[in-house]
Tab-separated table of C-alpha atoms in Angstrom:
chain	number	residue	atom	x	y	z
A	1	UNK	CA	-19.900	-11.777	-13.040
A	2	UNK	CA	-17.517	-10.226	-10.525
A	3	UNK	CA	-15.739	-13.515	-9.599
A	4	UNK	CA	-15.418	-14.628	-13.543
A	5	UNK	CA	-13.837	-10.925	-14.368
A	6	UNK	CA	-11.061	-11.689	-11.123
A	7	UNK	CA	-9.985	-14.386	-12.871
A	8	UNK	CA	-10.085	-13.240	-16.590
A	9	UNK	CA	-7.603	-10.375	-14.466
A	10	UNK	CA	-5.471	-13.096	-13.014
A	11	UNK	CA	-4.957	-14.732	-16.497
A	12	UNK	CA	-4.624	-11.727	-18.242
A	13	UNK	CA	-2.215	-10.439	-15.843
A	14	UNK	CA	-0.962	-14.112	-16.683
A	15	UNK	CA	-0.613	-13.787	-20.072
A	16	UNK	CA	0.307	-10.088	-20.539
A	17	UNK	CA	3.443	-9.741	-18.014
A	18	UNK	CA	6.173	-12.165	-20.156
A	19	UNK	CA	4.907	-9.457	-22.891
A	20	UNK	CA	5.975	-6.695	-20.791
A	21	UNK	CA	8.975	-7.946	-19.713
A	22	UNK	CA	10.756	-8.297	-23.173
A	23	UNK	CA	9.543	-4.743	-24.067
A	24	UNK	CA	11.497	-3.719	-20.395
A	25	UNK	CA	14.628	-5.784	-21.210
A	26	UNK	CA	14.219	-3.700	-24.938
A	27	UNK	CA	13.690	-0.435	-23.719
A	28	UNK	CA	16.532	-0.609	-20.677
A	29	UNK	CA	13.785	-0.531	-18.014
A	30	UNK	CA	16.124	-2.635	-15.752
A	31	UNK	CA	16.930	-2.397	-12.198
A	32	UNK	CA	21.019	-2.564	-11.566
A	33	UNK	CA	22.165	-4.054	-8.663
A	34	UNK	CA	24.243	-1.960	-5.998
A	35	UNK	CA	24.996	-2.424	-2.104
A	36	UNK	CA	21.612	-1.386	-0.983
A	37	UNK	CA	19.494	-3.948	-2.936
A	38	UNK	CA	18.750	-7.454	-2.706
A	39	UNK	CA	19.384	-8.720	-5.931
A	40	UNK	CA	22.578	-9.700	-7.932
A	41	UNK	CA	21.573	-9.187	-11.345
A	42	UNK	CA	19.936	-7.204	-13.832
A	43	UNK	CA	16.290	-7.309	-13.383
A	44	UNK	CA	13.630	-5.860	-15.937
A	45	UNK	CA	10.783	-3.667	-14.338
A	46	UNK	CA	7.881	-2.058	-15.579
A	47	UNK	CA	5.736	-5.384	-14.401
A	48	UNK	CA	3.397	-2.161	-13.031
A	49	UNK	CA	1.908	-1.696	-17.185
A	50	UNK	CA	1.014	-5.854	-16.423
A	51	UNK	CA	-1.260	-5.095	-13.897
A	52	UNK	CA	-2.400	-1.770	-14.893
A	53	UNK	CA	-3.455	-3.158	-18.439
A	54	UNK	CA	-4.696	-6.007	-16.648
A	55	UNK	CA	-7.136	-3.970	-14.404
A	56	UNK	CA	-8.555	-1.961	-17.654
A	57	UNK	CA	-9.478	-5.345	-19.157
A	58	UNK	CA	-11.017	-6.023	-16.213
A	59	UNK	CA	-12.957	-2.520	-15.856
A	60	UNK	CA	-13.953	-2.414	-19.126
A	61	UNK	CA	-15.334	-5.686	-19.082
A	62	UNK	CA	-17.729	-5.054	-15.536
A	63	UNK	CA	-17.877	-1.759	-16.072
A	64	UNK	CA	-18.931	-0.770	-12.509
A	65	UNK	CA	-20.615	2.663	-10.965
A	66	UNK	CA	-21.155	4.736	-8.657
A	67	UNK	CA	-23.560	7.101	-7.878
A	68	UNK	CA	-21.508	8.464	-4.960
A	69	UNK	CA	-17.742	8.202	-6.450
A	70	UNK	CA	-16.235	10.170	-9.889
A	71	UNK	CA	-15.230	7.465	-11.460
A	72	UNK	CA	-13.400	9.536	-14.378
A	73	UNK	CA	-11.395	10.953	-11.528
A	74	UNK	CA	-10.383	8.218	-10.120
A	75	UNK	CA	-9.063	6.299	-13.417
A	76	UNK	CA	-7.484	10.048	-14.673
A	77	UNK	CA	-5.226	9.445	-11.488
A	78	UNK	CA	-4.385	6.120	-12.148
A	79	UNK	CA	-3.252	7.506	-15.463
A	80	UNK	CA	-1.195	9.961	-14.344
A	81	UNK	CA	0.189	7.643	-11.849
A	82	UNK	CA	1.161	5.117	-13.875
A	83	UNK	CA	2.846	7.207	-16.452
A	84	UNK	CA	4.918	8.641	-13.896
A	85	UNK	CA	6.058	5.388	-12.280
A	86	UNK	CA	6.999	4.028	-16.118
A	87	UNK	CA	8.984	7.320	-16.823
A	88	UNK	CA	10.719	6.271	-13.498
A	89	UNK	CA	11.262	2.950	-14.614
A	90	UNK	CA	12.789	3.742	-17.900
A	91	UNK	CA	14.751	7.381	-17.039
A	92	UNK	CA	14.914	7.416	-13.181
A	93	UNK	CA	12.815	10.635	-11.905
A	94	UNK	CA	13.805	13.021	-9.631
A	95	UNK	CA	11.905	12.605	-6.150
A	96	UNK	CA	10.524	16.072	-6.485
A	97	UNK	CA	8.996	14.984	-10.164
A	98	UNK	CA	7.688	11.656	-8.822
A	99	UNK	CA	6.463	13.610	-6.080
A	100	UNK	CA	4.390	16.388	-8.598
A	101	UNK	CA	3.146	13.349	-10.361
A	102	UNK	CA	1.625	11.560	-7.207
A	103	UNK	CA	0.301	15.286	-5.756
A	104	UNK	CA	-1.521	16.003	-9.075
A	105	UNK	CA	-3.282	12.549	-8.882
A	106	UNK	CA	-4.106	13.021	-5.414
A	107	UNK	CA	-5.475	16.743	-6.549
A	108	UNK	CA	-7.542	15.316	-9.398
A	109	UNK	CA	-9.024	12.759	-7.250
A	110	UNK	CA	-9.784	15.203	-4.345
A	111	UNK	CA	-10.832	18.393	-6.158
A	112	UNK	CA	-12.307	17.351	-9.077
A	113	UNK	CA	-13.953	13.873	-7.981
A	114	UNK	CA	-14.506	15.250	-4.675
A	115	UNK	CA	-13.733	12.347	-3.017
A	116	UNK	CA	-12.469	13.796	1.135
A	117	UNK	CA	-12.673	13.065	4.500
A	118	UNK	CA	-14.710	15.847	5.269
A	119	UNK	CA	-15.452	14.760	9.013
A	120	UNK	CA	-15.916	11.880	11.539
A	121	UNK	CA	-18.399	11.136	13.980
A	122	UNK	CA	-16.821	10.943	17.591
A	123	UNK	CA	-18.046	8.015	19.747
A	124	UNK	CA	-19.295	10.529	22.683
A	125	UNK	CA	-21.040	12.447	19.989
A	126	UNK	CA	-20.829	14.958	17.799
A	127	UNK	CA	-18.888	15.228	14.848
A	128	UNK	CA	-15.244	16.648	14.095
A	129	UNK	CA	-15.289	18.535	10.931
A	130	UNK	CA	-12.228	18.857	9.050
A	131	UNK	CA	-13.545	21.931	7.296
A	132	UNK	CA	-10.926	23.497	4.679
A	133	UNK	CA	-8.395	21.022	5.734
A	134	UNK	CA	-10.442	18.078	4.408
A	135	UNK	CA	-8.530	18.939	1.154
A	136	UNK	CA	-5.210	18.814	2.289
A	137	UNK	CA	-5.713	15.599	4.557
A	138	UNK	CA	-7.001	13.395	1.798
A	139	UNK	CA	-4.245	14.500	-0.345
A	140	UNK	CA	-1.682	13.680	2.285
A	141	UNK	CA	-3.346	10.213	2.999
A	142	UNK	CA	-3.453	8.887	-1.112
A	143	UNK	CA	0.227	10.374	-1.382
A	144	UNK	CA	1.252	8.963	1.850
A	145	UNK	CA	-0.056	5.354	1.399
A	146	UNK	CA	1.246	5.547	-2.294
A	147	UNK	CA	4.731	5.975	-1.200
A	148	UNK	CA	4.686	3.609	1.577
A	149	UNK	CA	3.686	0.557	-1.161
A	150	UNK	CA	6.326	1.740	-2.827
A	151	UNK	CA	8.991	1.974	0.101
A	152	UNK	CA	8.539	-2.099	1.070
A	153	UNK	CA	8.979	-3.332	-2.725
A	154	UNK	CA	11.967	-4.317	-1.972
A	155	UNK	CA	12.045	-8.041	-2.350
A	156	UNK	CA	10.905	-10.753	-4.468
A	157	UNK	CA	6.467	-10.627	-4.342
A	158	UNK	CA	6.801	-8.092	-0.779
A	159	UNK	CA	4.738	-5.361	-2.490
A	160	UNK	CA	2.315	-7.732	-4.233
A	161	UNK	CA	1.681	-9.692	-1.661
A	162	UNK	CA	1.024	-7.226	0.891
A	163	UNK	CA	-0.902	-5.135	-1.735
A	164	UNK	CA	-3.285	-8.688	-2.502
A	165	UNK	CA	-3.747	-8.603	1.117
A	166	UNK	CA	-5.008	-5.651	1.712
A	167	UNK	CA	-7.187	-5.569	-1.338
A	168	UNK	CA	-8.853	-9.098	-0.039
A	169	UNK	CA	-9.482	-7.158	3.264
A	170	UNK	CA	-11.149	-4.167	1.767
A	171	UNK	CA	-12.976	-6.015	-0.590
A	172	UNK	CA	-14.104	-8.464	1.674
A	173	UNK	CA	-15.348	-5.570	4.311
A	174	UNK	CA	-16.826	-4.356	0.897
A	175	UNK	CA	-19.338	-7.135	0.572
A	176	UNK	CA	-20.135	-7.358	3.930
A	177	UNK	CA	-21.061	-3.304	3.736
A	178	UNK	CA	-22.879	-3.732	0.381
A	179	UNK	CA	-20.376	-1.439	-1.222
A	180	UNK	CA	-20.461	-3.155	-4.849
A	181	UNK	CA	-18.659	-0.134	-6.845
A	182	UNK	CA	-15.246	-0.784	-4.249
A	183	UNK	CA	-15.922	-4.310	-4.270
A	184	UNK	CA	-15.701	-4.470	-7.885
A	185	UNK	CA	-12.863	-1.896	-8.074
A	186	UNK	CA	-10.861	-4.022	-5.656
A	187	UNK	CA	-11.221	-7.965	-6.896
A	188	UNK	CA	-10.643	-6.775	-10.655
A	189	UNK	CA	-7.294	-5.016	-9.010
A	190	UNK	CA	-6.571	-8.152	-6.642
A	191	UNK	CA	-6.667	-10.633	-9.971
A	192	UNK	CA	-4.511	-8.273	-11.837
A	193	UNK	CA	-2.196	-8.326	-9.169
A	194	UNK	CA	-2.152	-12.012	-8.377
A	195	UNK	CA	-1.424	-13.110	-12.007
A	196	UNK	CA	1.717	-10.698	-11.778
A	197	UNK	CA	3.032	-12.374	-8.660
A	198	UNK	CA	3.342	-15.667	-10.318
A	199	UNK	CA	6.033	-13.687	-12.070
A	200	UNK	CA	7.233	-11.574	-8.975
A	201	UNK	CA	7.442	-14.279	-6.539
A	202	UNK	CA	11.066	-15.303	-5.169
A	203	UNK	CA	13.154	-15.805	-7.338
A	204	UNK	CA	11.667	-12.831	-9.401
A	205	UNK	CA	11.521	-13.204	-12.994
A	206	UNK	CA	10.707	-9.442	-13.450
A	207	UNK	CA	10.443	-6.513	-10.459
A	208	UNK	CA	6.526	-4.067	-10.709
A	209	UNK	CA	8.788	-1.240	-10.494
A	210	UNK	CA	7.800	2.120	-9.412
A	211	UNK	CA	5.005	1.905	-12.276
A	212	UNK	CA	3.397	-0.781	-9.990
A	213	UNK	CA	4.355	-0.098	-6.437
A	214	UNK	CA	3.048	3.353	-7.271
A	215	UNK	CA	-0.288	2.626	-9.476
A	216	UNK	CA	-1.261	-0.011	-6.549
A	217	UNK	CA	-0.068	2.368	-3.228
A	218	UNK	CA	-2.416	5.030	-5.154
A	219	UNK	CA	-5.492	2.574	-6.048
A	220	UNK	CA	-5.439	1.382	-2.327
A	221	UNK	CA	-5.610	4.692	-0.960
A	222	UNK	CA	-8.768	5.437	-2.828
A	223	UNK	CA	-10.141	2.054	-2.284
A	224	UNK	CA	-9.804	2.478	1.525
A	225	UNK	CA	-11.164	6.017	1.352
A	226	UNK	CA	-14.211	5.196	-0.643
A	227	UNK	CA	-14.997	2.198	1.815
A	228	UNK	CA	-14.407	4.505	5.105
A	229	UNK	CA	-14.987	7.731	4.714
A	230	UNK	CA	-17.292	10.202	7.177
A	231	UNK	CA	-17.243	7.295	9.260
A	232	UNK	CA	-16.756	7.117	13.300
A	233	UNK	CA	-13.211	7.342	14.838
A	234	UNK	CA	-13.795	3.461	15.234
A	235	UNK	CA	-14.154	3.060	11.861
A	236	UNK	CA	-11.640	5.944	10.220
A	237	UNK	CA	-8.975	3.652	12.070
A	238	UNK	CA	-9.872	0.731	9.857
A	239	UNK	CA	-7.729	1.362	6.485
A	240	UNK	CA	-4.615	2.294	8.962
A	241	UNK	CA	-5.006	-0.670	10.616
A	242	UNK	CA	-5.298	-2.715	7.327
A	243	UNK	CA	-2.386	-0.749	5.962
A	244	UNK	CA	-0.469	-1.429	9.065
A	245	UNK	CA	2.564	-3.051	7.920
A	246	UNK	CA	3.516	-0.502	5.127
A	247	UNK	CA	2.401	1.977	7.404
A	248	UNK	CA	4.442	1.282	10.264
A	249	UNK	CA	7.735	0.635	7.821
A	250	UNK	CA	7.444	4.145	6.250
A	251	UNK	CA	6.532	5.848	9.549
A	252	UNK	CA	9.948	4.673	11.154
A	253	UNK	CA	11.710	5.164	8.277
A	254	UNK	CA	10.742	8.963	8.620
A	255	UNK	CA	11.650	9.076	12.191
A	256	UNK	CA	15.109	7.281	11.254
A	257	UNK	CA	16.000	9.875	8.614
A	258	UNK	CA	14.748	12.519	10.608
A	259	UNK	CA	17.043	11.452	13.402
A	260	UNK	CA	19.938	10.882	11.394
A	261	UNK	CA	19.804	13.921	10.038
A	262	UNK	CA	18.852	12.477	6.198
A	263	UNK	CA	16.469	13.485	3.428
A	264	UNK	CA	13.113	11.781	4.050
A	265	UNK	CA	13.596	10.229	0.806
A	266	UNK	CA	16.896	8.489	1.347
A	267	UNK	CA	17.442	5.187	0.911
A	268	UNK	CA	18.462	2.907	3.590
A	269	UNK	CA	18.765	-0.818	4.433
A	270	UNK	CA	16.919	-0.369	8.080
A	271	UNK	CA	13.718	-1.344	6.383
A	272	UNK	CA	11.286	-4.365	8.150
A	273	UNK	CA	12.825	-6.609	5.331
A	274	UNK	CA	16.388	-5.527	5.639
A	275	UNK	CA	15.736	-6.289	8.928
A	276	UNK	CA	14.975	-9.947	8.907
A	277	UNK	CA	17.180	-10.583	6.313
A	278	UNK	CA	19.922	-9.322	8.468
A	279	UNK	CA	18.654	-11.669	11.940
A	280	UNK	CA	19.495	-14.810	9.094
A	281	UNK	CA	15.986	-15.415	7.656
A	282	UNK	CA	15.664	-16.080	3.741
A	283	UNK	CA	14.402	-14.254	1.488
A	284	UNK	CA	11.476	-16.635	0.720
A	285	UNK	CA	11.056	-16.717	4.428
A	286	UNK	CA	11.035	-12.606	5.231
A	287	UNK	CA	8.595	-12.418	3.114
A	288	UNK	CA	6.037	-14.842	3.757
A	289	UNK	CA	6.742	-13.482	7.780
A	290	UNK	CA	5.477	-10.347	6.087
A	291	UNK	CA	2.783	-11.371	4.267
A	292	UNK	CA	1.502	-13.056	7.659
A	293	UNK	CA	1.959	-9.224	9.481
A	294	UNK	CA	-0.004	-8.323	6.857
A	295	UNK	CA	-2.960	-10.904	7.056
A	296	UNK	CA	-2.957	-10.253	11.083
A	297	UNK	CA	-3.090	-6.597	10.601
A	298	UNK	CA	-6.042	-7.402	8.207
A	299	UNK	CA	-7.541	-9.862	10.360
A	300	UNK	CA	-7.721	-7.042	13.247
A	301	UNK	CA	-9.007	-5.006	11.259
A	302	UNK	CA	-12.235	-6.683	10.582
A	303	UNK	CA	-12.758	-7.760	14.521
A	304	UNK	CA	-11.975	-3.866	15.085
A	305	UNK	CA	-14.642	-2.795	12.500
A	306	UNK	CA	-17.418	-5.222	14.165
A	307	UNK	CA	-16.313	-4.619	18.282
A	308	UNK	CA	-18.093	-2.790	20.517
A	309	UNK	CA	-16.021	0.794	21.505
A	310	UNK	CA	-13.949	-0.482	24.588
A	311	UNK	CA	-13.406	-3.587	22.842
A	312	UNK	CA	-12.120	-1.983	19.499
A	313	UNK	CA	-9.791	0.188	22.358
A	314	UNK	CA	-8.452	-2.845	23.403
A	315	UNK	CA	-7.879	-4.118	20.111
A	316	UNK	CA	-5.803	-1.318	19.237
A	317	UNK	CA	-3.550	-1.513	22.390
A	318	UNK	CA	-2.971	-4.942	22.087
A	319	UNK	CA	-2.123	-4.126	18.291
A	320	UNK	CA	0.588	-1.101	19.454
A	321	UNK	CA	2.384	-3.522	22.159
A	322	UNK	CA	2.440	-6.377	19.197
A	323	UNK	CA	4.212	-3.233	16.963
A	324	UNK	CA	6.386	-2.345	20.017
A	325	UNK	CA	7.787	-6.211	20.962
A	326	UNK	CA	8.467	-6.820	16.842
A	327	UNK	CA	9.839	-3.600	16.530
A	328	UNK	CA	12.674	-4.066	19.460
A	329	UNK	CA	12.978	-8.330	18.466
A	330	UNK	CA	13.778	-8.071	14.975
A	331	UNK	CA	16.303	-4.529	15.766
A	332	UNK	CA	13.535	-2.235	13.039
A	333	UNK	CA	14.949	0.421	15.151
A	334	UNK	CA	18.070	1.751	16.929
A	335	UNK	CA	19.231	3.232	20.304
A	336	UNK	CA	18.083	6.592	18.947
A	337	UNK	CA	14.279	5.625	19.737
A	338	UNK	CA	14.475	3.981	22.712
A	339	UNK	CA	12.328	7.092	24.370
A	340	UNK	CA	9.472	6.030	21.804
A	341	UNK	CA	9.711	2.622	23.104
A	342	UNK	CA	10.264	3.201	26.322
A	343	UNK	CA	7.076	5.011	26.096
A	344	UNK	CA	5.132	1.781	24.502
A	345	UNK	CA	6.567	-0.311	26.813
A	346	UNK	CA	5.603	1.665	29.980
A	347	UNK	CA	1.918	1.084	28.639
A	348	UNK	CA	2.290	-2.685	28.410
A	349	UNK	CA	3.548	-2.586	31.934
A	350	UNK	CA	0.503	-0.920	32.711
């Protein structure tokens, strides 16, 4: 029943998104181009309502619970989420508005369906317990991996693709765990999101806009949360390592702006994808590059979850020196962090 709601997600996705982009092109809920984006022309957005609508079909159809999870809490934030990324898309928010929108999702989600990471269990025993800030690091973690889906759409498929991949990587570690509420959750979210890429795919016929970026970043974050939390350190690494790629983008894009003296949420064209774009690739190219970063961050992932300690250690340095050689070939970063990578590459030496 799972499987046969995926793809009655896919083709309602399918069917739905054409349907969403003339109401875009109607309402003005286009993307202009300018000298920091990719594309030449006017593009519609708002594809995010596709794959929201999409995934209620989908829920409404399976219908899946939990005994463990607040599922009313988790859908109220997707709500709130996904108005705030169509407001975006038709009237351009503030950051500090988009921000309140993501931060009272987050809250609702936390407080209200209790869903934290109230401690982990450390591999020489005992347990680290977060205590009071439990609260504040969950909140920090949905908001954080919200915006950082949101920072790489910003070519042709980047965000769906990486968000598909992810979702087949936490579903799939799903099954294996018997988790059938965050399986559920993620395949009906994974069809939803495939059917739109058909559409988003380079050369884009219509962008997700913040509405999706957002709605997606936010889902993922809960997903990975519900599938990992008071865990081991081994396994609270998991969702980080299967977010890698959006992870890493957004973390040096902090440290960039930081350096440079910028807001945090400035934009710039020092992103992964600006990056490869500017050493000559294609566009169709960068991003399938990506989407294979992706599917080798998810692919450790799911070796790290099922190593021994030592091995899952090793795992993880091999994956920081693989960050550390892309990150000085392809230029992600300037002269301005050469102490961070001096740093990584005095432990490959080692």
């Amino acid at each position: 029943m799972v499987y046969l709601t995926l793809f009655l997600c896919f083709v309602t996705s399918i069917l739905i998104t054409p349907l969403i982009k003339k109401l875009a092109i109607k309402i003005g809920a286009t993307d202009q181009p300018n000298s920091r984006k990719v594309h030449q022309k006017v593009m519609p957005r708002l594809g995010g309502l596709a794959i929201y609508f999409s995934f209620l079909v989908g829920y409404l159809i399976l219908r899946p619970v939990s005994d463990d999870y607040n599922v009313f809490a988790i859908l109220l934030g997707g709500l709130i989420v996904i108005i705030t990324g169509v407001l975006d898309d038709i009237i351009e928010l503030s950051p500090k508005l988009k921000l309140l929108g993501q931060l009272v999702a987050a809250g609702i989600v936390v407080i209200y369906g209790g869903i934290q990471v109230e401690y982990i269990t450390l591999p020489f025993g005992g347990e680290l317990n977060f205590g009071y800030l439990s609260i504040p690091i969950t909140i920090i973690w949905i908001v954080g991996i919200t915006n950082a889906i949101n920072l790489i759409d910003g070519l042709d498929g980047l965000a769906a693709g990486v968000s598909s991949i992810s979702l087949i990587t936490i579903s799939g570690m799903a099954i294996f765990k018997g988790d059938i509420f965050v399986m559920s959750i993620g395949l009906i979210l994974l069809g939803s999101t495939l059917g739109f890429l058909l559409y988003n795919f380079y050369p884009a016929k219509i962008f997700m806009g913040d509405s999706g970026a957002l709605f997606l970043g936010y889902m993922i974050s809960v997903l990975s949360l519900l599938g990992f939390k008071n865990v081991t350190v081994i396994s609270f690494i998991v969702p980080i390592i299967i977010l890698g790629v959006p992870i890493s983008d957004t973390l040096f894009a902090i440290i960039r702006r930081i350096v440079n003296k910028q807001s945090i949420s400035a934009p710039d064209k020092s992103h992964l994808h600006h990056c490869l774009l500017n050493l000559g690739y294609s566009h169709r190219k960068t991003v399938l590059m990506i989407y294979g970063m992706s599917a080798m961050f998810g692919l450790v992932a799911v070796i790290f979850s099922m190593a021994t300690m030592w091995v899952s250690f090793i795992v993880v340095l091999a994956l920081l020196l693989a960050i550390e050689i892309i990150v000085e070939k392809i230029g992600l970063v300037g002269k301005e962090y050469r102490p961070i990578l001096n740093m990584l590459q005095g432990i490959r030496m080692k």
